[in-house]
Amino acid sequence: MTYDWKLYLCDDQGKKFFGLGPMTLLLKVKEYGSLKKAAEDMSLSYHKALNMVKAAEAGFGCSLMVKKIGGERGGGSTLTPEALRIIETYQAFETRLDQSAGQIFSELFSSQA
């Protein structure tokens, strides 16, 4: 039997600031080099996407994107080294937590049968 878990990070007031949505958005920014294109790909407004990034930046206390203002060649965004480290850490943590939580739940469920 398999189970799904939801993992997200909260600030000290319990407000969510990072999870699958913001992580996916950052991965798409990395892929497209643009927050606008990443937002469009996820069917988000640019404003919503920007707020997601700002919330994550506030939660982690660091910048996650470097924005280049438009011009002849247009603007764009790249991820900071901190953002790349956060994504890698979150993905590894999620994988390990999923494995552990699934095993613990199965053991507890089986012992109560």
Backbone as XML, in Angstrom:
<?xml version="1.0"?>
<chain id="A" units="angstrom">
  <residue number="1" name="MET">
    <atom name="N" x="0.841" y="-1.174" z="0.000"/>
    <atom name="CA" x="0.000" y="0.000" z="0.000"/>
    <atom name="C" x="0.893" y="1.247" z="0.000"/>
  </residue>
  <residue number="2" name="THR">
    <atom name="N" x="0.558" y="2.235" z="-0.807"/>
    <atom name="CA" x="1.335" y="3.471" z="-0.844"/>
    <atom name="C" x="0.475" y="4.647" z="-0.386"/>
  </residue>
  <residue number="3" name="TYR">
    <atom name="N" x="1.134" y="5.650" z="0.117"/>
    <atom name="CA" x="0.456" y="6.837" z="0.631"/>
    <atom name="C" x="1.151" y="8.074" z="0.099"/>
  </residue>
  <residue number="4" name="ASP">
    <atom name="N" x="0.411" y="9.155" z="-0.010"/>
    <atom name="CA" x="0.989" y="10.432" z="-0.411"/>
    <atom name="C" x="1.101" y="11.328" z="0.811"/>
  </residue>
  <residue number="5" name="TRP">
    <atom name="N" x="2.174" y="12.102" z="0.870"/>
    <atom name="CA" x="2.408" y="13.048" z="1.960"/>
    <atom name="C" x="2.573" y="14.430" z="1.364"/>
  </residue>
  <residue number="6" name="LYS">
    <atom name="N" x="2.175" y="15.421" z="2.082"/>
    <atom name="CA" x="2.367" y="16.806" z="1.670"/>
    <atom name="C" x="3.441" y="17.401" z="2.564"/>
  </residue>
  <residue number="7" name="LEU">
    <atom name="N" x="4.467" y="17.945" z="1.969"/>
    <atom name="CA" x="5.547" y="18.556" z="2.722"/>
    <atom name="C" x="5.629" y="20.028" z="2.351"/>
  </residue>
  <residue number="8" name="TYR">
    <atom name="N" x="5.582" y="20.879" z="3.349"/>
    <atom name="CA" x="5.804" y="22.304" z="3.123"/>
    <atom name="C" x="6.451" y="22.891" z="4.358"/>
  </residue>
  <residue number="9" name="LEU">
    <atom name="N" x="7.140" y="23.977" z="4.158"/>
    <atom name="CA" x="7.829" y="24.652" z="5.248"/>
    <atom name="C" x="7.015" y="25.859" z="5.678"/>
  </residue>
  <residue number="10" name="CYS">
    <atom name="N" x="7.009" y="26.118" z="6.986"/>
    <atom name="CA" x="6.255" y="27.241" z="7.552"/>
    <atom name="C" x="7.198" y="28.158" z="8.333"/>
  </residue>
  <residue number="11" name="ASP">
    <atom name="N" x="6.806" y="29.420" z="8.420"/>
    <atom name="CA" x="7.566" y="30.358" z="9.243"/>
    <atom name="C" x="7.170" y="30.193" z="10.704"/>
  </residue>
  <residue number="12" name="ASP">
    <atom name="N" x="7.702" y="31.026" z="11.581"/>
    <atom name="CA" x="7.434" y="30.862" z="13.010"/>
    <atom name="C" x="6.009" y="31.232" z="13.411"/>
  </residue>
  <residue number="13" name="GLN">
    <atom name="N" x="5.228" y="31.804" z="12.485"/>
    <atom name="CA" x="3.808" y="32.053" z="12.751"/>
    <atom name="C" x="2.913" y="30.983" z="12.116"/>
  </residue>
  <residue number="14" name="GLY">
    <atom name="N" x="3.537" y="29.955" z="11.528"/>
    <atom name="CA" x="2.780" y="28.868" z="10.933"/>
    <atom name="C" x="2.322" y="29.121" z="9.502"/>
  </residue>
  <residue number="15" name="LYS">
    <atom name="N" x="2.811" y="30.193" z="8.883"/>
    <atom name="CA" x="2.425" y="30.515" z="7.503"/>
    <atom name="C" x="3.336" y="29.766" z="6.523"/>
  </residue>
  <residue number="16" name="LYS">
    <atom name="N" x="2.718" y="29.040" z="5.590"/>
    <atom name="CA" x="3.481" y="28.298" z="4.586"/>
    <atom name="C" x="4.280" y="29.263" z="3.717"/>
  </residue>
  <residue number="17" name="PHE">
    <atom name="N" x="5.538" y="28.877" z="3.428"/>
    <atom name="CA" x="6.329" y="29.702" z="2.518"/>
    <atom name="C" x="7.059" y="28.896" z="1.453"/>
  </residue>
  <residue number="18" name="PHE">
    <atom name="N" x="7.124" y="27.575" z="1.605"/>
    <atom name="CA" x="7.806" y="26.780" z="0.582"/>
    <atom name="C" x="7.258" y="25.371" z="0.582"/>
  </residue>
  <residue number="19" name="GLY">
    <atom name="N" x="7.082" y="24.850" z="-0.626"/>
    <atom name="CA" x="6.604" y="23.493" z="-0.826"/>
    <atom name="C" x="6.737" y="23.142" z="-2.295"/>
  </residue>
  <residue number="20" name="LEU">
    <atom name="N" x="5.926" y="22.206" z="-2.733"/>
    <atom name="CA" x="6.000" y="21.734" z="-4.113"/>
    <atom name="C" x="5.759" y="22.852" z="-5.131"/>
  </residue>
  <residue number="21" name="GLY">
    <atom name="N" x="4.781" y="23.730" z="-4.876"/>
    <atom name="CA" x="4.478" y="24.803" z="-5.829"/>
    <atom name="C" x="5.640" y="25.753" z="-6.039"/>
  </residue>
  <residue number="22" name="PRO">
    <atom name="N" x="6.149" y="26.365" z="-4.971"/>
    <atom name="CA" x="7.294" y="27.262" z="-5.140"/>
    <atom name="C" x="8.529" y="26.551" z="-5.696"/>
  </residue>
  <residue number="23" name="MET">
    <atom name="N" x="8.749" y="25.296" z="-5.290"/>
    <atom name="CA" x="9.902" y="24.574" z="-5.821"/>
    <atom name="C" x="9.760" y="24.352" z="-7.326"/>
  </residue>
  <residue number="24" name="THR">
    <atom name="N" x="8.563" y="23.950" z="-7.750"/>
    <atom name="CA" x="8.314" y="23.752" z="-9.180"/>
    <atom name="C" x="8.504" y="25.058" z="-9.934"/>
  </residue>
  <residue number="25" name="LEU">
    <atom name="N" x="8.016" y="26.152" z="-9.375"/>
    <atom name="CA" x="8.183" y="27.458" z="-10.004"/>
    <atom name="C" x="9.661" y="27.786" z="-10.181"/>
  </residue>
  <residue number="26" name="LEU">
    <atom name="N" x="10.456" y="27.573" z="-9.147"/>
    <atom name="CA" x="11.890" y="27.858" z="-9.258"/>
    <atom name="C" x="12.561" y="26.964" z="-10.300"/>
  </residue>
  <residue number="27" name="LEU">
    <atom name="N" x="12.175" y="25.701" z="-10.351"/>
    <atom name="CA" x="12.741" y="24.806" z="-11.366"/>
    <atom name="C" x="12.399" y="25.273" z="-12.773"/>
  </residue>
  <residue number="28" name="LYS">
    <atom name="N" x="11.193" y="25.803" z="-12.946"/>
    <atom name="CA" x="10.793" y="26.305" z="-14.260"/>
    <atom name="C" x="11.505" y="27.618" z="-14.589"/>
  </residue>
  <residue number="29" name="VAL">
    <atom name="N" x="11.777" y="28.443" z="-13.578"/>
    <atom name="CA" x="12.582" y="29.653" z="-13.805"/>
    <atom name="C" x="13.963" y="29.235" z="-14.290"/>
  </residue>
  <residue number="30" name="LYS">
    <atom name="N" x="14.517" y="28.211" z="-13.669"/>
    <atom name="CA" x="15.827" y="27.702" z="-14.103"/>
    <atom name="C" x="15.768" y="27.223" z="-15.548"/>
  </residue>
  <residue number="31" name="GLU">
    <atom name="N" x="14.701" y="26.509" z="-15.890"/>
    <atom name="CA" x="14.542" y="25.965" z="-17.241"/>
    <atom name="C" x="14.361" y="27.058" z="-18.289"/>
  </residue>
  <residue number="32" name="TYR">
    <atom name="N" x="13.475" y="28.021" z="-18.013"/>
    <atom name="CA" x="13.124" y="29.044" z="-19.002"/>
    <atom name="C" x="13.954" y="30.317" z="-18.914"/>
  </residue>
  <residue number="33" name="GLY">
    <atom name="N" x="14.599" y="30.545" z="-17.761"/>
    <atom name="CA" x="15.337" y="31.790" z="-17.590"/>
    <atom name="C" x="14.420" y="32.992" z="-17.449"/>
  </residue>
  <residue number="34" name="SER">
    <atom name="N" x="13.177" y="32.734" z="-17.027"/>
    <atom name="CA" x="12.188" y="33.804" z="-16.949"/>
    <atom name="C" x="11.095" y="33.437" z="-15.958"/>
  </residue>
  <residue number="35" name="LEU">
    <atom name="N" x="10.828" y="34.346" z="-15.016"/>
    <atom name="CA" x="9.723" y="34.134" z="-14.088"/>
    <atom name="C" x="8.392" y="34.205" z="-14.825"/>
  </residue>
  <residue number="36" name="LYS">
    <atom name="N" x="8.295" y="35.111" z="-15.780"/>
    <atom name="CA" x="7.055" y="35.261" z="-16.546"/>
    <atom name="C" x="6.721" y="33.973" z="-17.307"/>
  </residue>
  <residue number="37" name="LYS">
    <atom name="N" x="7.700" y="33.401" z="-17.983"/>
    <atom name="CA" x="7.461" y="32.161" z="-18.726"/>
    <atom name="C" x="7.160" y="30.998" z="-17.789"/>
  </residue>
  <residue number="38" name="ALA">
    <atom name="N" x="7.852" y="30.961" z="-16.650"/>
    <atom name="CA" x="7.588" y="29.910" z="-15.670"/>
    <atom name="C" x="6.161" y="30.013" z="-15.149"/>
  </residue>
  <residue number="39" name="ALA">
    <atom name="N" x="5.723" y="31.231" z="-14.846"/>
    <atom name="CA" x="4.360" y="31.450" z="-14.358"/>
    <atom name="C" x="3.337" y="31.029" z="-15.406"/>
  </residue>
  <residue number="40" name="GLU">
    <atom name="N" x="3.560" y="31.423" z="-16.645"/>
    <atom name="CA" x="2.644" y="31.047" z="-17.734"/>
    <atom name="C" x="2.554" y="29.531" z="-17.863"/>
  </residue>
  <residue number="41" name="ASP">
    <atom name="N" x="3.692" y="28.850" z="-17.766"/>
    <atom name="CA" x="3.711" y="27.398" z="-17.896"/>
    <atom name="C" x="2.909" y="26.721" z="-16.787"/>
  </residue>
  <residue number="42" name="MET">
    <atom name="N" x="2.864" y="27.360" z="-15.626"/>
    <atom name="CA" x="2.122" y="26.800" z="-14.488"/>
    <atom name="C" x="0.712" y="27.379" z="-14.377"/>
  </residue>
  <residue number="43" name="SER">
    <atom name="N" x="0.300" y="28.157" z="-15.358"/>
    <atom name="CA" x="-1.016" y="28.818" z="-15.359"/>
    <atom name="C" x="-1.200" y="29.716" z="-14.135"/>
  </residue>
  <residue number="44" name="LEU">
    <atom name="N" x="-0.137" y="30.416" z="-13.776"/>
    <atom name="CA" x="-0.178" y="31.382" z="-12.675"/>
    <atom name="C" x="-0.054" y="32.787" z="-13.247"/>
  </residue>
  <residue number="45" name="SER">
    <atom name="N" x="-0.633" y="33.748" z="-12.551"/>
    <atom name="CA" x="-0.378" y="35.130" z="-12.941"/>
    <atom name="C" x="1.056" y="35.465" z="-12.527"/>
  </residue>
  <residue number="46" name="TYR">
    <atom name="N" x="1.637" y="36.434" z="-13.204"/>
    <atom name="CA" x="2.988" y="36.872" z="-12.848"/>
    <atom name="C" x="2.996" y="37.357" z="-11.400"/>
  </residue>
  <residue number="47" name="HIS">
    <atom name="N" x="1.964" y="38.082" z="-11.008"/>
    <atom name="CA" x="1.860" y="38.624" z="-9.651"/>
    <atom name="C" x="1.864" y="37.494" z="-8.612"/>
  </residue>
  <residue number="48" name="LYS">
    <atom name="N" x="1.103" y="36.446" z="-8.847"/>
    <atom name="CA" x="1.051" y="35.297" z="-7.931"/>
    <atom name="C" x="2.426" y="34.636" z="-7.847"/>
  </residue>
  <residue number="49" name="ALA">
    <atom name="N" x="3.069" y="34.446" z="-8.993"/>
    <atom name="CA" x="4.389" y="33.814" z="-9.021"/>
    <atom name="C" x="5.411" y="34.667" z="-8.267"/>
  </residue>
  <residue number="50" name="LEU">
    <atom name="N" x="5.377" y="35.959" z="-8.481"/>
    <atom name="CA" x="6.306" y="36.855" z="-7.797"/>
    <atom name="C" x="6.077" y="36.816" z="-6.292"/>
  </residue>
  <residue number="51" name="ASN">
    <atom name="N" x="4.823" y="36.774" z="-5.871"/>
    <atom name="CA" x="4.512" y="36.686" z="-4.441"/>
    <atom name="C" x="5.002" y="35.365" z="-3.844"/>
  </residue>
  <residue number="52" name="MET">
    <atom name="N" x="4.921" y="34.284" z="-4.609"/>
    <atom name="CA" x="5.433" y="32.995" z="-4.134"/>
    <atom name="C" x="6.940" y="33.081" z="-3.893"/>
  </residue>
  <residue number="53" name="VAL">
    <atom name="N" x="7.644" y="33.702" z="-4.829"/>
    <atom name="CA" x="9.095" y="33.844" z="-4.704"/>
    <atom name="C" x="9.429" y="34.746" z="-3.522"/>
  </residue>
  <residue number="54" name="LYS">
    <atom name="N" x="8.717" y="35.852" z="-3.386"/>
    <atom name="CA" x="8.970" y="36.779" z="-2.273"/>
    <atom name="C" x="8.719" y="36.113" z="-0.926"/>
  </residue>
  <residue number="55" name="ALA">
    <atom name="N" x="7.660" y="35.312" z="-0.825"/>
    <atom name="CA" x="7.358" y="34.603" z="0.420"/>
    <atom name="C" x="8.472" y="33.611" z="0.751"/>
  </residue>
  <residue number="56" name="ALA">
    <atom name="N" x="8.946" y="32.897" z="-0.248"/>
    <atom name="CA" x="10.032" y="31.937" z="-0.036"/>
    <atom name="C" x="11.319" y="32.663" z="0.365"/>
  </residue>
  <residue number="57" name="GLU">
    <atom name="N" x="11.589" y="33.776" z="-0.288"/>
    <atom name="CA" x="12.785" y="34.556" z="0.061"/>
    <atom name="C" x="12.704" y="35.054" z="1.505"/>
  </residue>
  <residue number="58" name="ALA">
    <atom name="N" x="11.530" y="35.515" z="1.909"/>
    <atom name="CA" x="11.349" y="35.976" z="3.295"/>
    <atom name="C" x="11.518" y="34.810" z="4.265"/>
  </residue>
  <residue number="59" name="GLY">
    <atom name="N" x="10.963" y="33.665" z="3.922"/>
    <atom name="CA" x="11.052" y="32.496" z="4.783"/>
    <atom name="C" x="12.475" y="31.990" z="4.953"/>
  </residue>
  <residue number="60" name="PHE">
    <atom name="N" x="13.227" y="31.977" z="3.870"/>
    <atom name="CA" x="14.609" y="31.496" z="3.927"/>
    <atom name="C" x="15.601" y="32.596" z="4.307"/>
  </residue>
  <residue number="61" name="GLY">
    <atom name="N" x="15.182" y="33.847" z="4.166"/>
    <atom name="CA" x="16.067" y="34.957" z="4.520"/>
    <atom name="C" x="17.184" y="35.186" z="3.523"/>
  </residue>
  <residue number="62" name="CYS">
    <atom name="N" x="16.917" y="34.873" z="2.259"/>
    <atom name="CA" x="17.919" y="35.097" z="1.219"/>
    <atom name="C" x="17.233" y="35.281" z="-0.133"/>
  </residue>
  <residue number="63" name="SER">
    <atom name="N" x="17.954" y="35.844" z="-1.072"/>
    <atom name="CA" x="17.439" y="36.000" z="-2.434"/>
    <atom name="C" x="17.501" y="34.661" z="-3.154"/>
  </residue>
  <residue number="64" name="LEU">
    <atom name="N" x="16.460" y="34.374" z="-3.923"/>
    <atom name="CA" x="16.408" y="33.123" z="-4.677"/>
    <atom name="C" x="16.577" y="33.322" z="-6.172"/>
  </residue>
  <residue number="65" name="MET">
    <atom name="N" x="16.373" y="34.561" z="-6.626"/>
    <atom name="CA" x="16.509" y="34.860" z="-8.057"/>
    <atom name="C" x="17.306" y="36.131" z="-8.247"/>
  </residue>
  <residue number="66" name="VAL">
    <atom name="N" x="18.000" y="36.172" z="-9.376"/>
    <atom name="CA" x="18.640" y="37.391" z="-9.829"/>
    <atom name="C" x="17.865" y="37.812" z="-11.070"/>
  </residue>
  <residue number="67" name="LYS">
    <atom name="N" x="17.289" y="39.009" z="-11.003"/>
    <atom name="CA" x="16.461" y="39.491" z="-12.106"/>
    <atom name="C" x="17.266" y="40.449" z="-12.983"/>
  </residue>
  <residue number="68" name="LYS">
    <atom name="N" x="17.140" y="40.260" z="-14.273"/>
    <atom name="CA" x="17.769" y="41.157" z="-15.230"/>
    <atom name="C" x="16.643" y="41.938" z="-15.892"/>
  </residue>
  <residue number="69" name="ILE">
    <atom name="N" x="16.689" y="43.260" z="-15.761"/>
    <atom name="CA" x="15.662" y="44.120" z="-16.342"/>
    <atom name="C" x="15.777" y="44.084" z="-17.862"/>
  </residue>
  <residue number="70" name="GLY">
    <atom name="N" x="14.617" y="44.170" z="-18.523"/>
    <atom name="CA" x="14.558" y="44.108" z="-19.986"/>
    <atom name="C" x="15.392" y="45.166" z="-20.674"/>
  </residue>
  <residue number="71" name="GLY">
    <atom name="N" x="15.425" y="45.091" z="-21.915"/>
    <atom name="CA" x="16.201" y="45.989" z="-22.763"/>
    <atom name="C" x="16.060" y="45.481" z="-24.174"/>
  </residue>
  <residue number="72" name="GLU">
    <atom name="N" x="17.075" y="45.693" z="-24.970"/>
    <atom name="CA" x="17.040" y="45.218" z="-26.367"/>
    <atom name="C" x="16.795" y="43.715" z="-26.442"/>
  </residue>
  <residue number="73" name="ARG">
    <atom name="N" x="17.483" y="42.982" z="-25.605"/>
    <atom name="CA" x="17.360" y="41.516" z="-25.632"/>
    <atom name="C" x="16.344" y="40.997" z="-24.627"/>
  </residue>
  <residue number="74" name="GLY">
    <atom name="N" x="15.680" y="41.885" z="-23.920"/>
    <atom name="CA" x="14.690" y="41.463" z="-22.931"/>
    <atom name="C" x="15.345" y="41.118" z="-21.602"/>
  </residue>
  <residue number="75" name="GLY">
    <atom name="N" x="14.521" y="40.934" z="-20.602"/>
    <atom name="CA" x="15.022" y="40.618" z="-19.272"/>
    <atom name="C" x="15.067" y="39.121" z="-19.052"/>
  </residue>
  <residue number="76" name="GLY">
    <atom name="N" x="15.141" y="38.760" z="-17.810"/>
    <atom name="CA" x="15.166" y="37.350" z="-17.471"/>
    <atom name="C" x="15.475" y="37.174" z="-16.005"/>
  </residue>
  <residue number="77" name="SER">
    <atom name="N" x="15.496" y="35.943" z="-15.585"/>
    <atom name="CA" x="15.794" y="35.618" z="-14.194"/>
    <atom name="C" x="16.639" y="34.356" z="-14.148"/>
  </residue>
  <residue number="78" name="THR">
    <atom name="N" x="17.551" y="34.341" z="-13.197"/>
    <atom name="CA" x="18.341" y="33.146" z="-12.930"/>
    <atom name="C" x="18.254" y="32.862" z="-11.438"/>
  </residue>
  <residue number="79" name="LEU">
    <atom name="N" x="18.488" y="31.619" z="-11.080"/>
    <atom name="CA" x="18.444" y="31.238" z="-9.671"/>
    <atom name="C" x="19.789" y="31.501" z="-9.013"/>
  </residue>
  <residue number="80" name="THR">
    <atom name="N" x="19.721" y="31.877" z="-7.755"/>
    <atom name="CA" x="20.933" y="32.072" z="-6.975"/>
    <atom name="C" x="21.476" y="30.715" z="-6.537"/>
  </residue>
  <residue number="81" name="PRO">
    <atom name="N" x="22.741" y="30.667" z="-6.138"/>
    <atom name="CA" x="23.280" y="29.410" z="-5.594"/>
    <atom name="C" x="22.470" y="28.923" z="-4.388"/>
  </residue>
  <residue number="82" name="GLU">
    <atom name="N" x="21.963" y="29.849" z="-3.581"/>
    <atom name="CA" x="21.141" y="29.474" z="-2.431"/>
    <atom name="C" x="19.864" y="28.772" z="-2.880"/>
  </residue>
  <residue number="83" name="ALA">
    <atom name="N" x="19.244" y="29.274" z="-3.930"/>
    <atom name="CA" x="18.022" y="28.642" z="-4.448"/>
    <atom name="C" x="18.307" y="27.222" z="-4.926"/>
  </residue>
  <residue number="84" name="LEU">
    <atom name="N" x="19.395" y="27.047" z="-5.622"/>
    <atom name="CA" x="19.748" y="25.715" z="-6.115"/>
    <atom name="C" x="20.002" y="24.758" z="-4.954"/>
  </residue>
  <residue number="85" name="ARG">
    <atom name="N" x="20.667" y="25.251" z="-3.904"/>
    <atom name="CA" x="20.924" y="24.429" z="-2.722"/>
    <atom name="C" x="19.632" y="24.085" z="-1.995"/>
  </residue>
  <residue number="86" name="ILE">
    <atom name="N" x="18.704" y="25.042" z="-1.901"/>
    <atom name="CA" x="17.416" y="24.805" z="-1.253"/>
    <atom name="C" x="16.623" y="23.748" z="-2.017"/>
  </residue>
  <residue number="87" name="ILE">
    <atom name="N" x="16.584" y="23.853" z="-3.337"/>
    <atom name="CA" x="15.863" y="22.874" z="-4.155"/>
    <atom name="C" x="16.445" y="21.480" z="-3.950"/>
  </residue>
  <residue number="88" name="GLU">
    <atom name="N" x="17.761" y="21.374" z="-4.015"/>
    <atom name="CA" x="18.420" y="20.078" z="-3.851"/>
    <atom name="C" x="18.138" y="19.495" z="-2.462"/>
  </residue>
  <residue number="89" name="THR">
    <atom name="N" x="18.228" y="20.323" z="-1.444"/>
    <atom name="CA" x="17.987" y="19.876" z="-0.073"/>
    <atom name="C" x="16.533" y="19.465" z="0.120"/>
  </residue>
  <residue number="90" name="TYR">
    <atom name="N" x="15.612" y="20.275" z="-0.393"/>
    <atom name="CA" x="14.184" y="19.977" z="-0.262"/>
    <atom name="C" x="13.847" y="18.648" z="-0.945"/>
  </residue>
  <residue number="91" name="GLN">
    <atom name="N" x="14.363" y="18.441" z="-2.148"/>
    <atom name="CA" x="14.072" y="17.208" z="-2.871"/>
    <atom name="C" x="14.625" y="15.990" z="-2.127"/>
  </residue>
  <residue number="92" name="ALA">
    <atom name="N" x="15.832" y="16.091" z="-1.607"/>
    <atom name="CA" x="16.431" y="14.980" z="-0.865"/>
    <atom name="C" x="15.650" y="14.723" z="0.426"/>
  </residue>
  <residue number="93" name="PHE">
    <atom name="N" x="15.275" y="15.795" z="1.124"/>
    <atom name="CA" x="14.511" y="15.661" z="2.356"/>
    <atom name="C" x="13.151" y="15.025" z="2.075"/>
  </residue>
  <residue number="94" name="GLU">
    <atom name="N" x="12.502" y="15.479" z="1.017"/>
    <atom name="CA" x="11.192" y="14.942" z="0.652"/>
    <atom name="C" x="11.282" y="13.442" z="0.354"/>
  </residue>
  <residue number="95" name="THR">
    <atom name="N" x="12.307" y="13.035" z="-0.361"/>
    <atom name="CA" x="12.490" y="11.624" z="-0.697"/>
    <atom name="C" x="12.695" y="10.787" z="0.558"/>
  </residue>
  <residue number="96" name="ARG">
    <atom name="N" x="13.578" y="11.249" z="1.429"/>
    <atom name="CA" x="13.858" y="10.494" z="2.661"/>
    <atom name="C" x="12.656" y="10.483" z="3.594"/>
  </residue>
  <residue number="97" name="LEU">
    <atom name="N" x="11.968" y="11.602" z="3.689"/>
    <atom name="CA" x="10.786" y="11.669" z="4.543"/>
    <atom name="C" x="9.692" y="10.745" z="4.023"/>
  </residue>
  <residue number="98" name="ASP">
    <atom name="N" x="9.505" y="10.726" z="2.721"/>
    <atom name="CA" x="8.495" y="9.861" z="2.116"/>
    <atom name="C" x="8.788" y="8.395" z="2.426"/>
  </residue>
  <residue number="99" name="GLN">
    <atom name="N" x="10.042" y="8.004" z="2.281"/>
    <atom name="CA" x="10.423" y="6.619" z="2.572"/>
    <atom name="C" x="10.181" y="6.288" z="4.045"/>
  </residue>
  <residue number="100" name="SER">
    <atom name="N" x="10.641" y="7.154" z="4.917"/>
    <atom name="CA" x="10.520" y="6.910" z="6.356"/>
    <atom name="C" x="9.067" y="6.956" z="6.817"/>
  </residue>
  <residue number="101" name="ALA">
    <atom name="N" x="8.335" y="7.972" z="6.393"/>
    <atom name="CA" x="6.951" y="8.128" z="6.828"/>
    <atom name="C" x="6.094" y="6.970" z="6.347"/>
  </residue>
  <residue number="102" name="GLY">
    <atom name="N" x="6.299" y="6.541" z="5.116"/>
    <atom name="CA" x="5.539" y="5.410" z="4.592"/>
    <atom name="C" x="5.789" y="4.143" z="5.383"/>
  </residue>
  <residue number="103" name="GLN">
    <atom name="N" x="7.042" y="3.900" z="5.723"/>
    <atom name="CA" x="7.395" y="2.719" z="6.506"/>
    <atom name="C" x="6.799" y="2.806" z="7.906"/>
  </residue>
  <residue number="104" name="ILE">
    <atom name="N" x="6.927" y="3.944" z="8.558"/>
    <atom name="CA" x="6.391" y="4.108" z="9.919"/>
    <atom name="C" x="4.875" y="3.940" z="9.922"/>
  </residue>
  <residue number="105" name="PHE">
    <atom name="N" x="4.193" y="4.582" z="8.974"/>
    <atom name="CA" x="2.743" y="4.480" z="8.929"/>
    <atom name="C" x="2.305" y="3.032" z="8.715"/>
  </residue>
  <residue number="106" name="SER">
    <atom name="N" x="2.944" y="2.358" z="7.781"/>
    <atom name="CA" x="2.600" y="0.953" z="7.509"/>
    <atom name="C" x="2.801" y="0.082" z="8.739"/>
  </residue>
  <residue number="107" name="GLU">
    <atom name="N" x="3.922" y="0.295" z="9.447"/>
    <atom name="CA" x="4.199" y="-0.488" z="10.658"/>
    <atom name="C" x="3.140" y="-0.230" z="11.716"/>
  </residue>
  <residue number="108" name="LEU">
    <atom name="N" x="2.796" y="1.028" z="11.949"/>
    <atom name="CA" x="1.804" y="1.357" z="12.961"/>
    <atom name="C" x="0.420" y="0.845" z="12.577"/>
  </residue>
  <residue number="109" name="PHE">
    <atom name="N" x="0.082" y="0.988" z="11.299"/>
    <atom name="CA" x="-1.214" y="0.529" z="10.815"/>
    <atom name="C" x="-1.329" y="-0.982" z="10.967"/>
  </residue>
  <residue number="110" name="SER">
    <atom name="N" x="-0.263" y="-1.691" z="10.602"/>
    <atom name="CA" x="-0.276" y="-3.161" z="10.696"/>
    <atom name="C" x="-0.361" y="-3.640" z="12.137"/>
  </residue>
  <residue number="111" name="SER">
    <atom name="N" x="0.289" y="-2.921" z="13.049"/>
    <atom name="CA" x="0.313" y="-3.367" z="14.448"/>
    <atom name="C" x="-1.032" y="-3.166" z="15.143"/>
  </residue>
  <residue number="112" name="GLN">
    <atom name="N" x="-1.889" y="-2.332" z="14.563"/>
    <atom name="CA" x="-3.193" y="-2.069" z="15.176"/>
    <atom name="C" x="-4.302" y="-2.916" z="14.561"/>
  </residue>
  <residue number="113" name="ALA">
    <atom name="N" x="-3.951" y="-3.792" z="13.637"/>
    <atom name="CA" x="-4.969" y="-4.624" z="12.981"/>
    <atom name="C" x="-5.381" y="-5.799" z="13.833"/>
  </residue>
</chain>
